[in-house]
Short mmCIF file of C-alpha atoms in Angstrom, two decimals:
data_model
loop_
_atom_site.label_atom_id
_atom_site.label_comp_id
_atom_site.label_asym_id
_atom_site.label_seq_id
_atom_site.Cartn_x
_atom_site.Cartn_y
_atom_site.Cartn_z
CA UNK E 1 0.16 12.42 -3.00
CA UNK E 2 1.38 8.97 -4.05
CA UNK E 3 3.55 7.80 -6.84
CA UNK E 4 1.65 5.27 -9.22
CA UNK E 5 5.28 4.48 -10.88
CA UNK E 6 6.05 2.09 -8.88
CA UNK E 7 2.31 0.30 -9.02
CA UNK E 8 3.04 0.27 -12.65
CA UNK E 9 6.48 -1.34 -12.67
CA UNK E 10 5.25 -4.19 -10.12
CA UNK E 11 2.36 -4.59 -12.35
CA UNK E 12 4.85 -4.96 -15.66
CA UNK E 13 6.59 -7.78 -13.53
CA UNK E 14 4.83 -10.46 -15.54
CA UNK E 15 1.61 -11.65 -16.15
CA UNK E 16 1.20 -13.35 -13.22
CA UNK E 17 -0.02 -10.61 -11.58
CA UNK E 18 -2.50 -9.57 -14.11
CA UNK E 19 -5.27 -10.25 -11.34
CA UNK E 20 -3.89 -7.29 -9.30
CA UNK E 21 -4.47 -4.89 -11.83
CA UNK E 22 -8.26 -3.65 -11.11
CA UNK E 23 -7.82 -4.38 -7.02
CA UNK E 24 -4.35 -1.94 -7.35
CA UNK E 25 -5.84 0.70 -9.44
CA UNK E 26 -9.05 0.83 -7.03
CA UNK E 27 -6.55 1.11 -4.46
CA UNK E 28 -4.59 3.65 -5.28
CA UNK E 29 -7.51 5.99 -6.75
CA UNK E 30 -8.97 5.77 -2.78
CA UNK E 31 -5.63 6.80 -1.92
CA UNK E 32 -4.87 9.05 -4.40
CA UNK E 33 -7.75 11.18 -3.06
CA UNK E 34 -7.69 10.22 0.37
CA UNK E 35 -6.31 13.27 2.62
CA UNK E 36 -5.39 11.73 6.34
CA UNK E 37 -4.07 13.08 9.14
CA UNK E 38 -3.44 10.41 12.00
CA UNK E 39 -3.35 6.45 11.57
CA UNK E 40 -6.63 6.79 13.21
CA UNK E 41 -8.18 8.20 9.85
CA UNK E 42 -6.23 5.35 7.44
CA UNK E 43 -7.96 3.28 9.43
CA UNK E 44 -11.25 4.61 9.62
CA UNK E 45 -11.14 4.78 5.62
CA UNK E 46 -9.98 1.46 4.91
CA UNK E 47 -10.77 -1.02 8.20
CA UNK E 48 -8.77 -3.89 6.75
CA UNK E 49 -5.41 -1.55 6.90
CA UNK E 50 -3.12 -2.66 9.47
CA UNK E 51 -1.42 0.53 11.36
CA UNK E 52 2.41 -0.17 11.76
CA UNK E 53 4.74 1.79 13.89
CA UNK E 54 6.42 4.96 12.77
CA UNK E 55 3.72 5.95 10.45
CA UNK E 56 3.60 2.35 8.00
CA UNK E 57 0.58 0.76 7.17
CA UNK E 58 -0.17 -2.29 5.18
CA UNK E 59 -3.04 -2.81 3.19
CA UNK E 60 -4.46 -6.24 1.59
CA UNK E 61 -5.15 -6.16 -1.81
CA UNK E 62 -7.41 -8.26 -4.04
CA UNK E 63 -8.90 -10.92 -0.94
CA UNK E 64 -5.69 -10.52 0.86
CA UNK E 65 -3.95 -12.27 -2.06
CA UNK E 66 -1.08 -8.89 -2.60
CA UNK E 67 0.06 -6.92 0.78
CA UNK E 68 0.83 -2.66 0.41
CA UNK E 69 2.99 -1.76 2.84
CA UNK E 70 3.28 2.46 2.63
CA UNK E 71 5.31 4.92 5.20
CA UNK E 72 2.43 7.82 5.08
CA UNK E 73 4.09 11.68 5.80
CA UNK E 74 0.80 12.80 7.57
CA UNK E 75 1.86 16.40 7.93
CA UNK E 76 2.71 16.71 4.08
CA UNK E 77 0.04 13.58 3.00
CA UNK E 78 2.35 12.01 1.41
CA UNK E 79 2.32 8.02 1.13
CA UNK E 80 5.13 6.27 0.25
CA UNK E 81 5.23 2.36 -1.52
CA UNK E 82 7.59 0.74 0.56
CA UNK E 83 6.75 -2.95 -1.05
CA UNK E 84 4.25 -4.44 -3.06
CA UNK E 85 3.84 -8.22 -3.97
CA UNK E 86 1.89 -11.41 -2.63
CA UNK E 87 1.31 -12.21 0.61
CA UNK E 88 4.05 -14.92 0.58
CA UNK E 89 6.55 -12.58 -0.61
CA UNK E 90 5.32 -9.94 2.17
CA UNK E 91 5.82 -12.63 4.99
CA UNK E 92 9.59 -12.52 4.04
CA UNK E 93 9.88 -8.88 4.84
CA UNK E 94 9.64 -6.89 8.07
CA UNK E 95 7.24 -4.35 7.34
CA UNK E 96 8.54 -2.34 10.34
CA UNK E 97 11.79 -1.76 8.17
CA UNK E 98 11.45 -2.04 4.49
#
């Protein structure tokens, strides 16, 4: 389960993120449907995901241009947007704690 609310409001930011549209949507449709268990199994499904600690992962979107960073419940399969936005924006952030 995974909220696309908050997809759509980054999306809405402007249109200079138009270009994230399609890669976002195809995104979260995998994810949507994706049911893992262990970081072992994000991984497996998407091999450009980077496993975090305490459940996060980050995925790059659209040729690495937009960073996903998610805090995934894997007993409940629940993912959880904990940022989305370029990768410039994501190197201001620790993903560890967003």
């Amino acid at each position: 389960m995974i909220a696309l609310s908050t997809l759509k409001a980054f999306l809405r930011r402007g249109p200079v993120y138009a270009d994230a549209r399609e890669p976002v949507m195809a995104w979260y449709r995998q994810v949507r449907s994706a049911d893992w268990a262990t970081p072992a199994e994000v991984k497996h499904a998407i091999r450009t995901a980077s496993i975090l600690k305490d459940g996060r992962a980050a995925f790059n979107i659209a040729g690495n241009k937009y960073r996903i960073v998610v805090w995934i419940n894997y007993p409940y399969r629940v993912v959880y947007i904990r940022f989305i936005g370029t990768h410039r924006q994501y190197d201001r952030i620790d993903a560890q704690i967003i």
